[in-house]
Amino acid sequence: MTRSTMKIERFRAILDSYGARSDAWPEAERDAATALIETSADAKNLLEAGGALDHMLDRVPAPQPADDAYLRRLAEIPAISGHQTRRAARGGRAGSDDHGQAAVLSWFRPTGFAVQLTGLAAAGILGLMLGFSNFSTGPESIERIDASAYLFENPSIVADIELVD
Amino acid sequence: MGDTPKKPGKTGRASFGLSAESDRVLVRQVAEGNEAAYAVLVTRHTNRHLAFAERVLADRAEAEDAVQEAFLKLWSRANSFDPAAAKFTTWFYRVVLNQCLDRKRKKRPESLPEGFDGVDEREDPLGAYEEGEIASYVKRKLDQLPERQRYAITLCYYEGLSNKEAAEILGLGVKALESLLTRGRKRLKKAMNNQIRNYLDKS
């Protein structure tokens, strides 16, 4: 589009969609819109009115930048996830990648980390209690091991138990 | 900035010079396991994508989790980026947006606060606010927009993306994007009619 071809209707449509800041206008139409403002009083009036909403939108402050701790967490993703998720993505079984990601992310979250530590501690205590109370082997032992493993994989259950206590 | 492949450093020791590389080169090196290239992308892109996620989710902690998941996807699936199909930033905005949408889907709907859509009885509600509250007032109006209209305004107005990039991220044509923008802005003007009139009277 050349500088002289924009009609006032199109200029109005640009303001309605993109607002009055020229850097937000479609690049291909920017010069033509600027030229229209220079020659048309109607375009100038529309521009002034169009700036009011932008003024309101500009009152919302930009979100805070990331802090150093968060950037470190992101940078540590390769080290924490290792190459497991990469292997899974390259042809592991279906869903294994998501499972791996979920596991990695849960370690990153402070709450996830605390719950998992609690889970480890509780599973350890449970194992000791079971070990002292009954030394027999056989099917029951397998059940105990399964129970411990279940607690490892479901730390929220441990959290529930603690709440009851 | 050339696209000549360089030997990737597996552990991040070979980071010298990487910060000057293009996103496209860095992503290819990430796909080969180069942690230093990944670290450069984190430094370069975290803030803008975190800001975008926060605007989409209206929650900082959720936004941080969404961006974290997006970077994990980048690390594990960098080879799914096709440089012939899109710029890295456009592709990564899409990854982040998808993470945000997943979170919104999983989140239980919250009960609306009391008087959330009540009419402000004050003659000049915005004028009666403290300066710090004006931002919250406008932000609340933005958050009440239909989602796609809000994403379109966020990408074009706040993120400063071109209409083509924003349309691509939202999976729309440019005309459809413009329609969303127009409807969104019209709705905002209506919602803040008094304040806009005041502003125009004073200016």
mmCIF file of C-alpha atoms in Angstrom:
data_model
loop_
_atom_site.group_PDB
_atom_site.id
_atom_site.type_symbol
_atom_site.label_atom_id
_atom_site.label_comp_id
_atom_site.label_asym_id
_atom_site.label_seq_id
_atom_site.Cartn_x
_atom_site.Cartn_y
_atom_site.Cartn_z
ATOM 1 C CA MET A 1 0.000 0.000 0.000
ATOM 2 C CA THR A 2 1.466 3.404 -0.900
ATOM 3 C CA ARG A 3 1.415 6.472 1.318
ATOM 4 C CA SER A 4 -1.587 8.095 -0.367
ATOM 5 C CA THR A 5 -4.043 5.232 -0.657
ATOM 6 C CA MET A 6 -5.459 4.772 2.825
ATOM 7 C CA LYS A 7 -9.088 5.723 3.272
ATOM 8 C CA ILE A 8 -10.501 7.119 6.479
ATOM 9 C CA GLU A 9 -12.611 3.968 6.996
ATOM 10 C CA ARG A 10 -9.513 1.804 7.005
ATOM 11 C CA PHE A 11 -7.761 4.228 9.358
ATOM 12 C CA ARG A 12 -10.725 4.030 11.714
ATOM 13 C CA ALA A 13 -10.591 0.229 11.545
ATOM 14 C CA ILE A 14 -6.866 0.266 12.363
ATOM 15 C CA LEU A 15 -7.498 2.468 15.406
ATOM 16 C CA ASP A 16 -10.351 0.225 16.522
ATOM 17 C CA SER A 17 -8.117 -2.862 16.319
ATOM 18 C CA TYR A 18 -4.657 -1.664 17.244
ATOM 19 C CA GLY A 19 -5.139 1.610 19.088
ATOM 20 C CA ALA A 20 -3.468 4.945 18.528
ATOM 21 C CA ARG A 21 0.177 3.951 18.936
ATOM 22 C CA SER A 22 1.650 3.884 15.453
ATOM 23 C CA ASP A 23 4.172 1.183 16.374
ATOM 24 C CA ALA A 24 1.240 -1.167 17.017
ATOM 25 C CA TRP A 25 -0.213 -0.645 13.534
ATOM 26 C CA PRO A 26 0.394 -3.180 10.769
ATOM 27 C CA GLU A 27 3.817 -2.394 9.359
ATOM 28 C CA ALA A 28 2.642 -2.485 5.759
ATOM 29 C CA GLU A 29 0.050 0.235 6.428
ATOM 30 C CA ARG A 30 1.977 2.437 8.838
ATOM 31 C CA ASP A 31 3.314 4.919 6.306
ATOM 32 C CA ALA A 32 -0.049 5.346 4.619
ATOM 33 C CA ALA A 33 -1.764 5.905 7.957
ATOM 34 C CA THR A 34 0.856 8.490 8.975
ATOM 35 C CA ALA A 35 0.394 10.287 5.669
ATOM 36 C CA LEU A 36 -3.365 10.382 6.177
ATOM 37 C CA ILE A 37 -2.969 11.987 9.618
ATOM 38 C CA GLU A 38 -0.839 14.723 8.075
ATOM 39 C CA THR A 39 -3.525 15.637 5.549
ATOM 40 C CA SER A 40 -6.856 14.836 7.194
ATOM 41 C CA ALA A 41 -8.404 16.672 10.162
ATOM 42 C CA ASP A 42 -10.863 13.802 10.605
ATOM 43 C CA ALA A 43 -7.981 11.361 10.913
ATOM 44 C CA LYS A 44 -6.333 13.614 13.507
ATOM 45 C CA ASN A 45 -9.537 13.764 15.555
ATOM 46 C CA LEU A 46 -9.952 10.004 15.372
ATOM 47 C CA LEU A 47 -6.368 9.533 16.516
ATOM 48 C CA GLU A 48 -6.854 11.753 19.586
ATOM 49 C CA ALA A 49 -10.039 9.949 20.579
ATOM 50 C CA GLY A 50 -8.416 6.564 19.935
ATOM 51 C CA GLY A 51 -5.615 7.343 22.372
ATOM 52 C CA ALA A 52 -7.900 7.401 25.395
ATOM 53 C CA LEU A 53 -8.191 3.626 25.710
ATOM 54 C CA ASP A 54 -4.436 3.244 25.205
ATOM 55 C CA HIS A 55 -3.940 5.712 28.042
ATOM 56 C CA MET A 56 -6.032 3.452 30.290
ATOM 57 C CA LEU A 57 -4.242 0.278 29.138
ATOM 58 C CA ASP A 58 -0.879 1.899 29.834
ATOM 59 C CA ARG A 59 -1.831 2.336 33.494
ATOM 60 C CA VAL A 60 -1.392 -1.405 34.028
ATOM 61 C CA PRO A 61 2.247 -1.903 35.035
ATOM 62 C CA ALA A 62 4.375 -4.496 33.282
ATOM 63 C CA PRO A 63 4.807 -7.740 35.238
ATOM 64 C CA GLN A 64 7.957 -7.943 37.333
ATOM 65 C CA PRO A 65 10.982 -9.529 35.660
ATOM 66 C CA ALA A 66 12.085 -12.969 36.803
ATOM 67 C CA ASP A 67 14.229 -13.053 39.933
ATOM 68 C CA ASP A 68 17.621 -14.750 40.065
ATOM 69 C CA ALA A 69 16.353 -17.790 41.959
ATOM 70 C CA TYR A 70 13.730 -18.490 39.312
ATOM 71 C CA LEU A 71 16.247 -18.052 36.470
ATOM 72 C CA ARG A 72 18.567 -20.505 38.251
ATOM 73 C CA ARG A 73 15.723 -23.019 38.518
ATOM 74 C CA LEU A 74 15.118 -22.763 34.790
ATOM 75 C CA ALA A 75 18.809 -23.039 33.988
ATOM 76 C CA GLU A 76 19.071 -26.185 36.127
ATOM 77 C CA ILE A 77 16.412 -28.055 34.153
ATOM 78 C CA PRO A 78 18.927 -29.977 31.989
ATOM 79 C CA ALA A 79 20.968 -31.001 35.022
ATOM 80 C CA ILE A 80 17.911 -32.082 37.032
ATOM 81 C CA SER A 81 16.080 -33.811 34.217
ATOM 82 C CA GLY A 82 19.290 -35.340 32.844
ATOM 83 C CA HIS A 83 18.737 -36.996 29.557
ATOM 84 C CA GLN A 84 15.750 -39.103 30.597
ATOM 85 C CA THR A 85 13.152 -36.788 29.144
ATOM 86 C CA ARG A 86 15.197 -36.402 25.982
ATOM 87 C CA ARG A 87 15.369 -40.182 25.532
ATOM 88 C CA ALA A 88 11.671 -40.514 26.142
ATOM 89 C CA ALA A 89 10.923 -37.789 23.624
ATOM 90 C CA ARG A 90 13.038 -39.517 21.019
ATOM 91 C CA GLY A 91 11.062 -42.739 21.074
ATOM 92 C CA GLY A 92 10.303 -43.878 24.582
ATOM 93 C CA ARG A 93 6.949 -45.346 25.412
ATOM 94 C CA ALA A 94 3.946 -43.109 25.003
ATOM 95 C CA GLY A 95 3.414 -40.769 27.906
ATOM 96 C CA SER A 96 6.753 -41.453 29.523
ATOM 97 C CA ASP A 97 7.987 -37.993 28.649
ATOM 98 C CA ASP A 98 5.099 -36.282 30.386
ATOM 99 C CA HIS A 99 5.577 -38.533 33.385
ATOM 100 C CA GLY A 100 9.261 -37.603 33.505
ATOM 101 C CA GLN A 101 8.450 -33.917 33.184
ATOM 102 C CA ALA A 102 5.903 -34.065 35.957
ATOM 103 C CA ALA A 103 8.457 -35.719 38.207
ATOM 104 C CA VAL A 104 11.093 -33.110 37.417
ATOM 105 C CA LEU A 105 8.695 -30.214 37.920
ATOM 106 C CA SER A 106 7.483 -31.530 41.248
ATOM 107 C CA TRP A 107 11.066 -31.419 42.527
ATOM 108 C CA PHE A 108 11.410 -27.808 41.413
ATOM 109 C CA ARG A 109 8.381 -26.596 43.324
ATOM 110 C CA PRO A 110 9.120 -25.730 46.943
ATOM 111 C CA THR A 111 5.895 -27.396 48.053
ATOM 112 C CA GLY A 112 6.593 -30.483 45.963
ATOM 113 C CA PHE A 113 10.090 -30.721 47.401
ATOM 114 C CA ALA A 114 8.830 -30.445 50.977
ATOM 115 C CA VAL A 115 6.107 -33.036 50.412
ATOM 116 C CA GLN A 116 8.567 -35.441 48.830
ATOM 117 C CA LEU A 117 10.990 -35.036 51.730
ATOM 118 C CA THR A 118 8.113 -35.738 54.098
ATOM 119 C CA GLY A 119 7.255 -38.772 51.989
ATOM 120 C CA LEU A 120 10.790 -40.087 52.166
ATOM 121 C CA ALA A 121 10.959 -39.597 55.927
ATOM 122 C CA ALA A 122 7.565 -41.182 56.530
ATOM 123 C CA ALA A 123 8.347 -44.135 54.301
ATOM 124 C CA GLY A 124 11.603 -44.639 56.164
ATOM 125 C CA ILE A 125 9.868 -44.572 59.558
ATOM 126 C CA LEU A 126 7.176 -46.916 58.259
ATOM 127 C CA GLY A 127 9.845 -49.305 57.031
ATOM 128 C CA LEU A 128 11.608 -49.270 60.424
ATOM 129 C CA MET A 129 8.350 -49.849 62.303
ATOM 130 C CA LEU A 130 7.402 -52.734 60.084
ATOM 131 C CA GLY A 131 10.894 -54.163 60.339
ATOM 132 C CA PHE A 132 10.880 -54.112 64.165
ATOM 133 C CA SER A 133 7.370 -55.473 64.513
ATOM 134 C CA ASN A 134 7.691 -58.527 62.281
ATOM 135 C CA PHE A 135 10.758 -60.202 60.886
ATOM 136 C CA SER A 136 8.935 -62.921 58.992
ATOM 137 C CA THR A 137 9.363 -63.241 55.260
ATOM 138 C CA GLY A 138 6.939 -64.343 52.591
ATOM 139 C CA PRO A 139 3.889 -62.692 51.032
ATOM 140 C CA GLU A 140 3.467 -60.188 53.897
ATOM 141 C CA SER A 141 6.942 -58.791 53.296
ATOM 142 C CA ILE A 142 6.076 -58.137 49.699
ATOM 143 C CA GLU A 143 2.988 -56.229 50.822
ATOM 144 C CA ARG A 144 5.121 -54.051 53.106
ATOM 145 C CA ILE A 145 7.563 -53.250 50.333
ATOM 146 C CA ASP A 146 4.665 -52.389 48.072
ATOM 147 C CA ALA A 147 3.210 -50.132 50.737
ATOM 148 C CA SER A 148 6.486 -48.273 51.135
ATOM 149 C CA ALA A 149 6.828 -47.879 47.415
ATOM 150 C CA TYR A 150 3.239 -46.625 47.255
ATOM 151 C CA LEU A 151 4.057 -43.954 49.799
ATOM 152 C CA PHE A 152 7.101 -42.939 47.804
ATOM 153 C CA GLU A 153 4.968 -42.472 44.738
ATOM 154 C CA ASN A 154 2.067 -40.809 46.556
ATOM 155 C CA PRO A 155 3.533 -38.374 49.054
ATOM 156 C CA SER A 156 0.176 -36.607 49.315
ATOM 157 C CA ILE A 157 -1.101 -39.623 51.233
ATOM 158 C CA VAL A 158 1.611 -39.041 53.819
ATOM 159 C CA ALA A 159 0.545 -35.416 54.050
ATOM 160 C CA ASP A 160 -3.037 -36.561 54.696
ATOM 161 C CA ILE A 161 -1.899 -38.923 57.426
ATOM 162 C CA GLU A 162 0.021 -36.112 59.092
ATOM 163 C CA LEU A 163 -3.028 -33.881 58.992
ATOM 164 C CA VAL A 164 -5.098 -36.551 60.787
ATOM 165 C CA ASP A 165 -2.421 -36.862 63.425
ATOM 166 C CA MET B 1 24.526 -14.254 11.954
ATOM 167 C CA GLY B 2 25.198 -17.539 10.258
ATOM 168 C CA ASP B 3 23.574 -20.882 10.733
ATOM 169 C CA THR B 4 26.821 -22.832 10.453
ATOM 170 C CA PRO B 5 26.642 -25.749 12.871
ATOM 171 C CA LYS B 6 29.191 -25.649 15.647
ATOM 172 C CA LYS B 7 30.328 -28.438 17.886
ATOM 173 C CA PRO B 8 27.994 -28.441 20.833
ATOM 174 C CA GLY B 9 29.374 -28.349 24.340
ATOM 175 C CA LYS B 10 27.516 -30.950 26.365
ATOM 176 C CA THR B 11 28.133 -29.445 29.745
ATOM 177 C CA GLY B 12 27.971 -25.748 29.133
ATOM 178 C CA ARG B 13 31.745 -25.241 29.067
ATOM 179 C CA ALA B 14 31.609 -24.238 25.380
ATOM 180 C CA SER B 15 29.404 -21.210 26.000
ATOM 181 C CA PHE B 16 31.898 -18.677 24.676
ATOM 182 C CA GLY B 17 30.316 -16.799 21.807
ATOM 183 C CA LEU B 18 26.929 -18.508 22.094
ATOM 184 C CA SER B 19 25.206 -15.376 23.384
ATOM 185 C CA ALA B 20 25.724 -13.804 19.976
ATOM 186 C CA GLU B 21 24.104 -16.705 18.123
ATOM 187 C CA SER B 22 20.621 -16.549 16.650
ATOM 188 C CA ASP B 23 17.741 -18.350 18.337
ATOM 189 C CA ARG B 24 17.577 -20.734 15.422
ATOM 190 C CA VAL B 25 21.194 -21.851 15.876
ATOM 191 C CA LEU B 26 20.784 -22.140 19.626
ATOM 192 C CA VAL B 27 17.676 -24.300 19.377
ATOM 193 C CA ARG B 28 19.436 -26.642 16.995
ATOM 194 C CA GLN B 29 22.262 -26.960 19.501
ATOM 195 C CA VAL B 30 19.792 -27.560 22.315
ATOM 196 C CA ALA B 31 18.359 -30.411 20.242
ATOM 197 C CA GLU B 32 21.883 -31.869 20.233
ATOM 198 C CA GLY B 33 22.104 -31.613 24.016
ATOM 199 C CA ASN B 34 24.018 -28.375 24.414
ATOM 200 C CA GLU B 35 23.183 -27.070 27.883
ATOM 201 C CA ALA B 36 25.040 -23.787 27.342
ATOM 202 C CA ALA B 37 22.873 -22.992 24.321
ATOM 203 C CA TYR B 38 19.795 -23.760 26.430
ATOM 204 C CA ALA B 39 21.048 -21.392 29.165
ATOM 205 C CA VAL B 40 21.410 -18.571 26.640
ATOM 206 C CA LEU B 41 17.798 -19.076 25.521
ATOM 207 C CA VAL B 42 16.655 -18.978 29.163
ATOM 208 C CA THR B 43 18.469 -15.689 29.734
ATOM 209 C CA ARG B 44 17.206 -14.220 26.485
ATOM 210 C CA HIS B 45 13.535 -15.188 26.598
ATOM 211 C CA THR B 46 12.363 -15.772 30.162
ATOM 212 C CA ASN B 47 11.164 -12.270 31.014
ATOM 213 C CA ARG B 48 8.982 -11.644 27.982
ATOM 214 C CA HIS B 49 7.362 -15.077 28.142
ATOM 215 C CA LEU B 50 6.888 -14.863 31.892
ATOM 216 C CA ALA B 51 5.159 -11.495 31.445
ATOM 217 C CA PHE B 52 2.935 -12.982 28.761
ATOM 218 C CA ALA B 53 2.041 -16.006 30.916
ATOM 219 C CA GLU B 54 1.258 -13.746 33.869
ATOM 220 C CA ARG B 55 -1.081 -11.673 31.730
ATOM 221 C CA VAL B 56 -2.803 -14.791 30.420
ATOM 222 C CA LEU B 57 -3.155 -16.523 33.783
ATOM 223 C CA ALA B 58 -3.445 -13.433 35.992
ATOM 224 C CA ASP B 59 -1.380 -15.314 38.579
ATOM 225 C CA ARG B 60 2.391 -15.029 39.047
ATOM 226 C CA ALA B 61 3.003 -18.445 40.598
ATOM 227 C CA GLU B 62 0.949 -20.213 37.933
ATOM 228 C CA ALA B 63 2.766 -18.228 35.249
ATOM 229 C CA GLU B 64 6.150 -19.266 36.644
ATOM 230 C CA ASP B 65 5.092 -22.913 36.578
ATOM 231 C CA ALA B 66 3.773 -22.612 33.015
ATOM 232 C CA VAL B 67 6.993 -21.029 31.745
ATOM 233 C CA GLN B 68 9.046 -23.641 33.615
ATOM 234 C CA GLU B 69 7.121 -26.388 31.869
ATOM 235 C CA ALA B 70 7.600 -24.631 28.542
ATOM 236 C CA PHE B 71 11.380 -24.552 29.069
ATOM 237 C CA LEU B 72 11.343 -28.192 30.060
ATOM 238 C CA LYS B 73 9.561 -28.915 26.785
ATOM 239 C CA LEU B 74 12.183 -26.849 24.980
ATOM 240 C CA TRP B 75 14.957 -28.915 26.554
ATOM 241 C CA SER B 76 13.306 -32.266 25.883
ATOM 242 C CA ARG B 77 11.736 -31.569 22.493
ATOM 243 C CA ALA B 78 13.816 -28.872 20.822
ATOM 244 C CA ASN B 79 13.876 -30.946 17.669
ATOM 245 C CA SER B 80 10.128 -30.353 17.218
ATOM 246 C CA PHE B 81 10.884 -26.715 16.374
ATOM 247 C CA ASP B 82 10.859 -26.209 12.611
ATOM 248 C CA PRO B 83 12.777 -23.021 11.723
ATOM 249 C CA ALA B 84 11.262 -23.057 8.241
ATOM 250 C CA ALA B 85 7.754 -22.822 9.683
ATOM 251 C CA ALA B 86 8.108 -20.091 12.321
ATOM 252 C CA LYS B 87 10.435 -17.822 14.260
ATOM 253 C CA PHE B 88 11.581 -19.281 17.577
ATOM 254 C CA THR B 89 9.762 -16.590 19.566
ATOM 255 C CA THR B 90 6.488 -17.280 17.766
ATOM 256 C CA TRP B 91 6.863 -21.022 18.333
ATOM 257 C CA PHE B 92 7.785 -20.548 21.994
ATOM 258 C CA TYR B 93 4.873 -18.163 22.615
ATOM 259 C CA ARG B 94 2.670 -20.990 21.383
ATOM 260 C CA VAL B 95 4.339 -23.491 23.711
ATOM 261 C CA VAL B 96 3.857 -21.101 26.641
ATOM 262 C CA LEU B 97 0.254 -20.346 25.678
ATOM 263 C CA ASN B 98 -0.514 -24.064 25.465
ATOM 264 C CA GLN B 99 0.938 -24.582 28.940
ATOM 265 C CA CYS B 100 -1.196 -21.700 30.212
ATOM 266 C CA LEU B 101 -4.338 -23.116 28.593
ATOM 267 C CA ASP B 102 -3.658 -26.562 30.088
ATOM 268 C CA ARG B 103 -3.401 -24.952 33.509
ATOM 269 C CA LYS B 104 -6.619 -23.027 33.027
ATOM 270 C CA ARG B 105 -8.433 -26.198 31.963
ATOM 271 C CA LYS B 106 -7.213 -28.131 34.995
ATOM 272 C CA LYS B 107 -8.017 -25.332 37.410
ATOM 273 C CA ARG B 108 -11.394 -25.563 39.081
ATOM 274 C CA PRO B 109 -13.627 -22.597 38.352
ATOM 275 C CA GLU B 110 -13.463 -20.157 41.227
ATOM 276 C CA SER B 111 -16.489 -18.474 42.664
ATOM 277 C CA LEU B 112 -16.739 -14.872 41.571
ATOM 278 C CA PRO B 113 -16.011 -12.238 44.168
ATOM 279 C CA GLU B 114 -18.970 -10.434 45.665
ATOM 280 C CA GLY B 115 -20.030 -7.493 43.514
ATOM 281 C CA PHE B 116 -17.636 -8.458 40.743
ATOM 282 C CA ASP B 117 -19.772 -6.928 38.014
ATOM 283 C CA GLY B 118 -21.504 -4.297 40.076
ATOM 284 C CA VAL B 119 -21.876 -0.809 38.702
ATOM 285 C CA ASP B 120 -19.601 1.681 40.385
ATOM 286 C CA GLU B 121 -21.952 4.303 41.820
ATOM 287 C CA ARG B 122 -19.365 7.036 42.034
ATOM 288 C CA GLU B 123 -19.626 9.819 39.490
ATOM 289 C CA ASP B 124 -15.960 9.463 38.680
ATOM 290 C CA PRO B 125 -14.966 6.035 39.957
ATOM 291 C CA LEU B 126 -11.481 6.207 38.554
ATOM 292 C CA GLY B 127 -10.838 9.682 39.887
ATOM 293 C CA ALA B 128 -11.861 8.496 43.340
ATOM 294 C CA TYR B 129 -9.266 5.710 43.321
ATOM 295 C CA GLU B 130 -5.818 6.066 44.730
ATOM 296 C CA GLU B 131 -3.203 6.126 42.012
ATOM 297 C CA GLY B 132 -2.109 2.591 42.869
ATOM 298 C CA GLU B 133 -5.654 1.290 42.536
ATOM 299 C CA ILE B 134 -6.170 2.569 39.013
ATOM 300 C CA ALA B 135 -3.962 -0.142 37.596
ATOM 301 C CA SER B 136 -5.983 -2.806 39.433
ATOM 302 C CA TYR B 137 -9.201 -1.308 38.122
ATOM 303 C CA VAL B 138 -8.069 -1.425 34.500
ATOM 304 C CA LYS B 139 -6.495 -4.836 34.963
ATOM 305 C CA ARG B 140 -9.767 -6.175 36.337
ATOM 306 C CA LYS B 141 -11.585 -4.919 33.255
ATOM 307 C CA LEU B 142 -8.997 -6.618 31.077
ATOM 308 C CA ASP B 143 -9.300 -9.880 32.998
ATOM 309 C CA GLN B 144 -13.064 -9.827 32.480
ATOM 310 C CA LEU B 145 -12.704 -9.865 28.697
ATOM 311 C CA PRO B 146 -13.455 -13.088 26.836
ATOM 312 C CA GLU B 147 -10.218 -15.061 26.778
ATOM 313 C CA ARG B 148 -9.350 -14.900 23.098
ATOM 314 C CA GLN B 149 -9.963 -11.158 22.973
ATOM 315 C CA ARG B 150 -7.660 -10.732 25.955
ATOM 316 C CA TYR B 151 -4.913 -12.884 24.395
ATOM 317 C CA ALA B 152 -5.126 -10.892 21.159
ATOM 318 C CA ILE B 153 -4.791 -7.557 23.005
ATOM 319 C CA THR B 154 -1.989 -8.940 25.168
ATOM 320 C CA LEU B 155 0.040 -10.150 22.188
ATOM 321 C CA CYS B 156 -0.460 -7.091 19.983
ATOM 322 C CA TYR B 157 -0.595 -4.271 22.505
ATOM 323 C CA TYR B 158 1.464 -5.388 25.486
ATOM 324 C CA GLU B 159 3.889 -7.812 23.841
ATOM 325 C CA GLY B 160 4.267 -5.606 20.764
ATOM 326 C CA LEU B 161 4.046 -8.476 18.293
ATOM 327 C CA SER B 162 3.046 -7.904 14.697
ATOM 328 C CA ASN B 163 -0.474 -8.854 13.657
ATOM 329 C CA LYS B 164 0.920 -11.771 11.634
ATOM 330 C CA GLU B 165 2.885 -13.171 14.582
ATOM 331 C CA ALA B 166 -0.045 -12.779 16.965
ATOM 332 C CA ALA B 167 -2.387 -14.432 14.477
ATOM 333 C CA GLU B 168 0.028 -17.333 14.056
ATOM 334 C CA ILE B 169 0.340 -17.853 17.811
ATOM 335 C CA LEU B 170 -3.435 -17.925 18.202
ATOM 336 C CA GLY B 171 -3.866 -20.141 15.128
ATOM 337 C CA LEU B 172 -5.944 -17.533 13.304
ATOM 338 C CA GLY B 173 -5.871 -15.503 10.122
ATOM 339 C CA VAL B 174 -5.027 -11.798 10.366
ATOM 340 C CA LYS B 175 -8.653 -10.797 9.660
ATOM 341 C CA ALA B 176 -9.920 -12.957 12.502
ATOM 342 C CA LEU B 177 -7.280 -11.495 14.818
ATOM 343 C CA GLU B 178 -8.352 -7.965 13.896
ATOM 344 C CA SER B 179 -11.933 -8.888 14.638
ATOM 345 C CA LEU B 180 -10.932 -10.140 18.119
ATOM 346 C CA LEU B 181 -8.939 -6.969 18.752
ATOM 347 C CA THR B 182 -11.792 -4.733 17.647
ATOM 348 C CA ARG B 183 -14.363 -6.536 19.785
ATOM 349 C CA GLY B 184 -12.036 -6.588 22.777
ATOM 350 C CA ARG B 185 -11.224 -2.899 22.600
ATOM 351 C CA LYS B 186 -14.863 -1.989 22.012
ATOM 352 C CA ARG B 187 -15.825 -3.929 25.109
ATOM 353 C CA LEU B 188 -13.141 -2.213 27.163
ATOM 354 C CA LYS B 189 -14.241 1.210 25.947
ATOM 355 C CA LYS B 190 -17.786 0.428 26.987
ATOM 356 C CA ALA B 191 -16.686 -0.881 30.390
ATOM 357 C CA MET B 192 -14.541 2.188 31.063
ATOM 358 C CA ASN B 193 -16.730 4.720 29.301
ATOM 359 C CA ASN B 194 -16.806 7.243 32.163
ATOM 360 C CA GLN B 195 -13.070 7.169 32.653
ATOM 361 C CA ILE B 196 -12.386 7.565 28.953
ATOM 362 C CA ARG B 197 -14.777 10.531 28.773
ATOM 363 C CA ASN B 198 -13.030 12.115 31.744
ATOM 364 C CA TYR B 199 -9.670 11.628 30.126
ATOM 365 C CA LEU B 200 -10.863 13.187 26.871
ATOM 366 C CA ASP B 201 -12.436 16.142 28.710
ATOM 367 C CA LYS B 202 -9.192 16.839 30.557
ATOM 368 C CA SER B 203 -6.916 16.456 27.566
#
